[in-house]
Tab-separated table of C-alpha atoms (C1' of nucleotides) in Angstrom:
chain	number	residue	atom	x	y	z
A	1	UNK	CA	32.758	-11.777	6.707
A	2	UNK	CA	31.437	-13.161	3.574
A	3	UNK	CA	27.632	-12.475	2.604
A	4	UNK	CA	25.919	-15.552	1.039
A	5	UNK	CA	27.271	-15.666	-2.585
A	6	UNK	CA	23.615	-16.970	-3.260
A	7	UNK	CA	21.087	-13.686	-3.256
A	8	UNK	CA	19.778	-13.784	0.294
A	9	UNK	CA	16.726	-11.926	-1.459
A	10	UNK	CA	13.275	-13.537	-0.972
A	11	UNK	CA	10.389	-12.800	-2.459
A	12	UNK	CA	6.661	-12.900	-0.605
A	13	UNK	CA	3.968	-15.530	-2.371
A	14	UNK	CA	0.461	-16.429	-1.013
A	15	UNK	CA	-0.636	-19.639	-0.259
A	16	UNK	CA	-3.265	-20.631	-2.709
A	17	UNK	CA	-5.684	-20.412	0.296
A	18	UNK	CA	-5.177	-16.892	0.643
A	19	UNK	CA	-6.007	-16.146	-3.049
A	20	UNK	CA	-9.494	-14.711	-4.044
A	21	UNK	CA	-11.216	-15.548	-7.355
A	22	UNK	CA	-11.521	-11.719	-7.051
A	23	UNK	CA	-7.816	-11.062	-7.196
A	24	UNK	CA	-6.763	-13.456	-9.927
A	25	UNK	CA	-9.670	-12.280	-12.523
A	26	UNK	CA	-8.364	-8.474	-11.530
A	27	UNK	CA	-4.963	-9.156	-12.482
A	28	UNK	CA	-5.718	-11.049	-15.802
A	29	UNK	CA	-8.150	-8.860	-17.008
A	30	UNK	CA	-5.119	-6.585	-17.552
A	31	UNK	CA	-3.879	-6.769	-21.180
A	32	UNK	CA	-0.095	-6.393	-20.622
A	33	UNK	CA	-0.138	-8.582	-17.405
A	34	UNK	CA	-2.159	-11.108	-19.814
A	35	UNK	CA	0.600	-10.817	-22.155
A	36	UNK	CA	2.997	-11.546	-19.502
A	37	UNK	CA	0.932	-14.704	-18.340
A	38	UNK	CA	1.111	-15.963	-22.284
A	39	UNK	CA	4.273	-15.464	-22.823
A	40	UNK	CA	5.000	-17.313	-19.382
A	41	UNK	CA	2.926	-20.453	-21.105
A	42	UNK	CA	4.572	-20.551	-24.284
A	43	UNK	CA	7.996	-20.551	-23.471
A	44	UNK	CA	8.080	-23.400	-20.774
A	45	UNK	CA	10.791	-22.274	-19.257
A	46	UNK	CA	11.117	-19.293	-16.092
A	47	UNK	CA	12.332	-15.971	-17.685
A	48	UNK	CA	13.376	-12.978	-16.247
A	49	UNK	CA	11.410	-9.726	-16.178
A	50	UNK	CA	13.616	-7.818	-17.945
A	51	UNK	CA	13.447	-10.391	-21.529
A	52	UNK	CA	9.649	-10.063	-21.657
A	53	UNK	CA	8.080	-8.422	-24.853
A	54	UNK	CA	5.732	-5.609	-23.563
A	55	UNK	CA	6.020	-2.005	-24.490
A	56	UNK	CA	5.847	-0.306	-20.601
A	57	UNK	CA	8.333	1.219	-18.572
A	58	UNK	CA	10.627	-0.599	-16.111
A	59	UNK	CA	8.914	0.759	-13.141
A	60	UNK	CA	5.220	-0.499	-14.830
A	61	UNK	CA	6.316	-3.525	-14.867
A	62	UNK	CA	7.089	-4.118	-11.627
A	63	UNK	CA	4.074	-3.356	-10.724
A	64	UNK	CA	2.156	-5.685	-12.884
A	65	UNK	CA	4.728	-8.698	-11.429
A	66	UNK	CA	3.799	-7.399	-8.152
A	67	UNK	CA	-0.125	-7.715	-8.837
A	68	UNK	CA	0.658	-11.248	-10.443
A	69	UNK	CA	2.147	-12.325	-7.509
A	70	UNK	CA	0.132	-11.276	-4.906
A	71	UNK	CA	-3.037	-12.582	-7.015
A	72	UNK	CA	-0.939	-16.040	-7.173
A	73	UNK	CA	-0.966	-16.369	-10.654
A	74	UNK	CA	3.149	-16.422	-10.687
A	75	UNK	CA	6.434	-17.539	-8.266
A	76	UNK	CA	9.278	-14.789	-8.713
A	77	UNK	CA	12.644	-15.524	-7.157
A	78	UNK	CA	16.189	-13.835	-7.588
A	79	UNK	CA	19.348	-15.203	-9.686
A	80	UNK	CA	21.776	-12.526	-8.800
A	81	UNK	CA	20.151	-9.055	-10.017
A	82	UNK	CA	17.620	-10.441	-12.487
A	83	UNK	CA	14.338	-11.961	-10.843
A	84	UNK	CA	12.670	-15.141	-12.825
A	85	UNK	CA	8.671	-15.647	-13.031
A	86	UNK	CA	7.307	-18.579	-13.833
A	87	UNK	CA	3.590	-19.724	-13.748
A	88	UNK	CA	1.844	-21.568	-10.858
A	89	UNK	CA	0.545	-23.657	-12.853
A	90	UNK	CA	-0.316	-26.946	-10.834
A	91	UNK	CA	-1.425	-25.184	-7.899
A	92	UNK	CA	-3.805	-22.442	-9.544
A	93	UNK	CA	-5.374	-25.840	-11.345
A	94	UNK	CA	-5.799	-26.854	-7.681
A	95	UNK	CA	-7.229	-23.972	-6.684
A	96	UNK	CA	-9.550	-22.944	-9.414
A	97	UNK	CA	-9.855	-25.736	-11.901
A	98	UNK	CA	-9.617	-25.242	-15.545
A	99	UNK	CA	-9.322	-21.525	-15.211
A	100	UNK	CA	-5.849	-20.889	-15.753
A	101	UNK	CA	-5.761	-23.085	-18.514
A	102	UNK	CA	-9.098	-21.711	-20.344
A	103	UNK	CA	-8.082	-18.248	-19.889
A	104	UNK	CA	-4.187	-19.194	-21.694
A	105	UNK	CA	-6.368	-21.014	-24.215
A	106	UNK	CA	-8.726	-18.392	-25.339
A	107	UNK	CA	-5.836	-15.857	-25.436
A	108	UNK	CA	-3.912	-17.896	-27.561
A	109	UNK	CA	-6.975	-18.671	-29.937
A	110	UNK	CA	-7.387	-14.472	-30.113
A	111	UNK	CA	-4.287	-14.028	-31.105
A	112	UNK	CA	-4.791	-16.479	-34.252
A	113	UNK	CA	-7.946	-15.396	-35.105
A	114	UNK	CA	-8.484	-11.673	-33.674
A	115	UNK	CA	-11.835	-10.121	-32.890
A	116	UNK	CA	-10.687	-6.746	-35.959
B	1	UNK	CA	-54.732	0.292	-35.190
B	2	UNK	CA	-53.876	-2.619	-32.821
B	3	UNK	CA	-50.413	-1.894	-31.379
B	4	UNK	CA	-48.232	-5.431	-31.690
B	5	UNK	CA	-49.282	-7.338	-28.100
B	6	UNK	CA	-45.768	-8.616	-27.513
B	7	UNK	CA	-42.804	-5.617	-26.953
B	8	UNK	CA	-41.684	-4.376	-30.301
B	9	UNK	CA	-38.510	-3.267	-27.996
B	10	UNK	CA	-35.526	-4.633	-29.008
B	11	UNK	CA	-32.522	-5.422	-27.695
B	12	UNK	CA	-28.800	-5.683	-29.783
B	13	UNK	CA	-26.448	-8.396	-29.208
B	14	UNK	CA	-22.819	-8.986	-30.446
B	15	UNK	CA	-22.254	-11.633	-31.900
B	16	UNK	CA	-19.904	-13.976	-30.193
B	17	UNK	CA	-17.261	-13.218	-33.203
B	18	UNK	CA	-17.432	-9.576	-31.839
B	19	UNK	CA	-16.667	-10.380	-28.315
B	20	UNK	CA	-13.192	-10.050	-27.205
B	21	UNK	CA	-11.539	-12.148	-24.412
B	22	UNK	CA	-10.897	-8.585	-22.664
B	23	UNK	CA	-14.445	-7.553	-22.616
B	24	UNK	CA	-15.275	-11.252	-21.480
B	25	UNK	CA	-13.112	-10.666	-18.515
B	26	UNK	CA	-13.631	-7.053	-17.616
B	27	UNK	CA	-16.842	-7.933	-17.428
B	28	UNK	CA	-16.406	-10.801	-15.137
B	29	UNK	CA	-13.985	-8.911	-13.259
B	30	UNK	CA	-16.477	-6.754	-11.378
B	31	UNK	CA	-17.802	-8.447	-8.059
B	32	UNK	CA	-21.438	-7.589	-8.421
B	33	UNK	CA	-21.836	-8.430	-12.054
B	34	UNK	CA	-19.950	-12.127	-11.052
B	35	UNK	CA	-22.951	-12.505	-8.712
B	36	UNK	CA	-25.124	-11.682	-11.292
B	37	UNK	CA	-23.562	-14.210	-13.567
B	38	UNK	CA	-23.668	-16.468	-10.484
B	39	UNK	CA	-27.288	-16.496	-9.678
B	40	UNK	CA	-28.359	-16.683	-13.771
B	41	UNK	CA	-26.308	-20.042	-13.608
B	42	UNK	CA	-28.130	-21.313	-10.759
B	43	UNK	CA	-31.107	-20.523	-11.534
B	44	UNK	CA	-31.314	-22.566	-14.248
B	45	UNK	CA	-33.863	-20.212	-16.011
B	46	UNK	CA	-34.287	-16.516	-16.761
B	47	UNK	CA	-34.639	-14.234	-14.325
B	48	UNK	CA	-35.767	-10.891	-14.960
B	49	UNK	CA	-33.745	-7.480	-14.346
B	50	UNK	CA	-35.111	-6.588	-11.373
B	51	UNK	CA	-35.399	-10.233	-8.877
B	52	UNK	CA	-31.186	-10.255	-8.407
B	53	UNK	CA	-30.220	-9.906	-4.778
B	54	UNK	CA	-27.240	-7.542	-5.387
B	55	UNK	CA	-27.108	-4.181	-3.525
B	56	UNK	CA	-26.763	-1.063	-5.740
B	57	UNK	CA	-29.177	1.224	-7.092
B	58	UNK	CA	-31.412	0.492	-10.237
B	59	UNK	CA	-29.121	2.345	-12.735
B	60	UNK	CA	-26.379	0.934	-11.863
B	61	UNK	CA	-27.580	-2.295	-12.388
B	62	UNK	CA	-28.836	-1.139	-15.735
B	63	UNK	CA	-24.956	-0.566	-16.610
B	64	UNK	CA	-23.706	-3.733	-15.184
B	65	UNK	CA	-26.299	-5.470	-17.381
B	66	UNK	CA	-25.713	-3.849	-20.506
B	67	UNK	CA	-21.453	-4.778	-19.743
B	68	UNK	CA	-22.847	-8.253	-19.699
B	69	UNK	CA	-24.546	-7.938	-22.512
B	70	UNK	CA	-21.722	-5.811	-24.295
B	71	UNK	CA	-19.555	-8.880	-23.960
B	72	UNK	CA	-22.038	-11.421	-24.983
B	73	UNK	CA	-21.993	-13.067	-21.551
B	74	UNK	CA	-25.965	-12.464	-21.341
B	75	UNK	CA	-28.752	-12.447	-23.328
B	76	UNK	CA	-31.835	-9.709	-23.043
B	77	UNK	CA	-35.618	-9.684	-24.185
B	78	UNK	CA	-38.369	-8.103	-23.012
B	79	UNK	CA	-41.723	-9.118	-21.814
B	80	UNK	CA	-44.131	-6.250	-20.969
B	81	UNK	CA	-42.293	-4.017	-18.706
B	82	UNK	CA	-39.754	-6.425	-17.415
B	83	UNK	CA	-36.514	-7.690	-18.793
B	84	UNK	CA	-35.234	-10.936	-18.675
B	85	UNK	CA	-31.773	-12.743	-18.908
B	86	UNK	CA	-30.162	-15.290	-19.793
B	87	UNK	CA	-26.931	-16.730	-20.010
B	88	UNK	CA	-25.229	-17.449	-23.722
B	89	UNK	CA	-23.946	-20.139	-21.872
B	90	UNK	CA	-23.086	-22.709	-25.286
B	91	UNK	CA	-22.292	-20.118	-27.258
B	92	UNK	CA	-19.287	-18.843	-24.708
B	93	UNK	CA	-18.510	-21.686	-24.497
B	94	UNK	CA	-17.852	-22.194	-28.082
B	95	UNK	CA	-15.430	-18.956	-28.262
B	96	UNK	CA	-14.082	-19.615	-25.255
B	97	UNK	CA	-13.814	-23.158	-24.402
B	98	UNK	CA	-14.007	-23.679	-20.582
B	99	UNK	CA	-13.935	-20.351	-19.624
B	100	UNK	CA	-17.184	-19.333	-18.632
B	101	UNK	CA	-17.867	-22.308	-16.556
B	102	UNK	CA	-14.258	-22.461	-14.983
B	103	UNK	CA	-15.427	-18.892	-13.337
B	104	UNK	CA	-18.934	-20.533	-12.321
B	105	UNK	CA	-17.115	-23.316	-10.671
B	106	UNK	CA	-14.705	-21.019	-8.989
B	107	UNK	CA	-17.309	-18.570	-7.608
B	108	UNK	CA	-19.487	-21.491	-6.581
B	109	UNK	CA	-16.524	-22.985	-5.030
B	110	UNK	CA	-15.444	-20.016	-3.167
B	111	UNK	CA	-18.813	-19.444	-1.879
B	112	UNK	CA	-18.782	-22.557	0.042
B	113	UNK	CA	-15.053	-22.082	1.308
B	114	UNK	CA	-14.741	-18.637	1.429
B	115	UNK	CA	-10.924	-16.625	1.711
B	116	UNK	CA	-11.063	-15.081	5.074
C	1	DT	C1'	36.925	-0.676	-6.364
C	2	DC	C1'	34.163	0.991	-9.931
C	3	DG	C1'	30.848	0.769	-13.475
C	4	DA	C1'	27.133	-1.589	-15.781
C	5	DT	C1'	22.981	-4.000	-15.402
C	6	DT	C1'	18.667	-5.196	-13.238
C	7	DA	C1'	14.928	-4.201	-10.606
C	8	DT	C1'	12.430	-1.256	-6.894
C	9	DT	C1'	10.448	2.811	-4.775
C	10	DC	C1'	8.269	7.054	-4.700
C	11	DG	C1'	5.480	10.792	-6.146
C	12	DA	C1'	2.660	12.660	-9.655
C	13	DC	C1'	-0.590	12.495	-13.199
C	14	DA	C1'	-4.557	11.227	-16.160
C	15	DG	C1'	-8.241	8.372	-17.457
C	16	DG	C1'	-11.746	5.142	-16.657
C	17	DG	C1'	-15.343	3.134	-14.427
C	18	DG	C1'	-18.663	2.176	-10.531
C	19	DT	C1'	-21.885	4.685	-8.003
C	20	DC	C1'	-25.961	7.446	-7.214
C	21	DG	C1'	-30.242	10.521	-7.801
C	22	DT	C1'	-33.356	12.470	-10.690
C	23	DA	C1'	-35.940	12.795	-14.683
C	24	DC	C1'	-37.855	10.309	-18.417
C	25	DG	C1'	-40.000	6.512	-21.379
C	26	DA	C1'	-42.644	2.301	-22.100
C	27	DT	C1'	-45.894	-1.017	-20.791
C	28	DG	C1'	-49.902	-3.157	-18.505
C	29	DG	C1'	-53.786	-3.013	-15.455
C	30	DA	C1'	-57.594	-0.689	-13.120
D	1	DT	C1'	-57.659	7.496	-19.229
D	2	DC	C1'	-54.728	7.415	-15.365
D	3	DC	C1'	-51.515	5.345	-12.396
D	4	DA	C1'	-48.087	2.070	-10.893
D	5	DT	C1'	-44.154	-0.512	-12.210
D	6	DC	C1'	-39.984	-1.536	-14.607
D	7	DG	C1'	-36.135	-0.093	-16.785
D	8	DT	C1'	-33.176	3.738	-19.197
D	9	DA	C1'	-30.573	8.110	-19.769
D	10	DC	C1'	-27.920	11.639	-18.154
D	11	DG	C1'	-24.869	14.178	-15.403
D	12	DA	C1'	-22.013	14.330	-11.450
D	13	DC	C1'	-18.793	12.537	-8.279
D	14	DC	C1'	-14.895	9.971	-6.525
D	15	DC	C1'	-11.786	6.447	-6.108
D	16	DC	C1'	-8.806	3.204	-8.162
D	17	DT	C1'	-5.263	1.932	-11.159
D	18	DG	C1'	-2.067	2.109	-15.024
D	19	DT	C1'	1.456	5.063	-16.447
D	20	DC	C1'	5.847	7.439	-16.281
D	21	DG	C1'	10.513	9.551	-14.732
D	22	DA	C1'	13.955	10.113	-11.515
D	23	DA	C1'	16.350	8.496	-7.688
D	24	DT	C1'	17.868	4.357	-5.120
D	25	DA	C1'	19.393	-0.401	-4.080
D	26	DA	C1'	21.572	-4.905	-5.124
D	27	DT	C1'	24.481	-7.772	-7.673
D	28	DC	C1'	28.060	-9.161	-11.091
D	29	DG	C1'	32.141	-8.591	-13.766
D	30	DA	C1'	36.246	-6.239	-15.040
DNA sequence: TCGATTATTCGACAGGGGTCGTACGATGGA
DNA sequence: TCCATCGTACGACCCCTGTCGAATAATCGA
């Protein structure tokens, strides 16, 4: 009997209705899950968890994805063993306007002109 | 020898260079201090320390203020006994373009259609 | 089939931060 | 001068969360 040669893995996401302002400021007021989020924005493309530039463990990491997710912010799905992330961009614009985008702005602009 | 008739008692502010975009959102993080934010923003004028509607103790809302304050979300000054605040509402917006209002317009927006 | 790679799960740990009560300080009015 | 009011300071407490390592699971390629 052969299993689906596409992973049959699927991955949980909220519905932007089920998102609280609450949970989405929690999980970006995290530095390394912030650093996730930018990175997300600048490369325009999904990338996988593993190829992301942040100095925690393996096992931290899944937990910030996990809080990410949950909070809406990003849509993880499975390409054999790796798992992409990309931003929900579109629908967290939807959802709460202009704060996505502001909070990618400002973190670009500190990390051209840092607070020191 | 005449004491000076209006509050010698000052109060220190960062200036907006000072303010990083993780104080910003720490400080907007926390659920009480959002409704503080909230209700300065609706007010439309300053509101002294002790007229929010927010249920915790006096000192506590002594800490949340001085976050705010910390982060250069608020502004402080006394009159007699009372303190009053204000939002630094162009100057956020300056450092961080769209930010502060974004969160305004989301917590306004999920008070009207709430999670659940 | 076996190993390498990728990510998860679990338990444990430490630190930070929100909370309060009480005591104190400053101001204004009686 | 005395008291009431407003806010602060301090210490204590507890929960939450970020962190890690080790063990496990799933997939791909050789």
């Amino acid at each position: 009997m052969a299993r689906p040669r596409t992973s049959a893995r699927t991955v949980e996401h909220p519905s932007m209705a089920e998102v609280s302002l609450q949970q989405v400021l929690e999980a970006l007021a995290e530095p390394v899950r912030r650093t996730v989020v930018s990175q997300l924005a600048t490369a325009g493309e999904d990338i996988s968890c593993g190829t992301f530039d942040v100095e925690v463990s393996r096992s931290t990491l899944t937990h910030h994805f996990n809080v990410l997710r949950e909070a809406g912010v990003i849509r993880q799905y499975y390409v054999g063993t790796t798992k992409m992330n990309s931003l929900r961009t579109d629908e967290m614009e939807e959802r709460f306007p202009g704060l996505l985008s502001a909070l990618v702005t400002a973190s670009a602009l500190e990390a051209d002109a840092p607070t020191h």
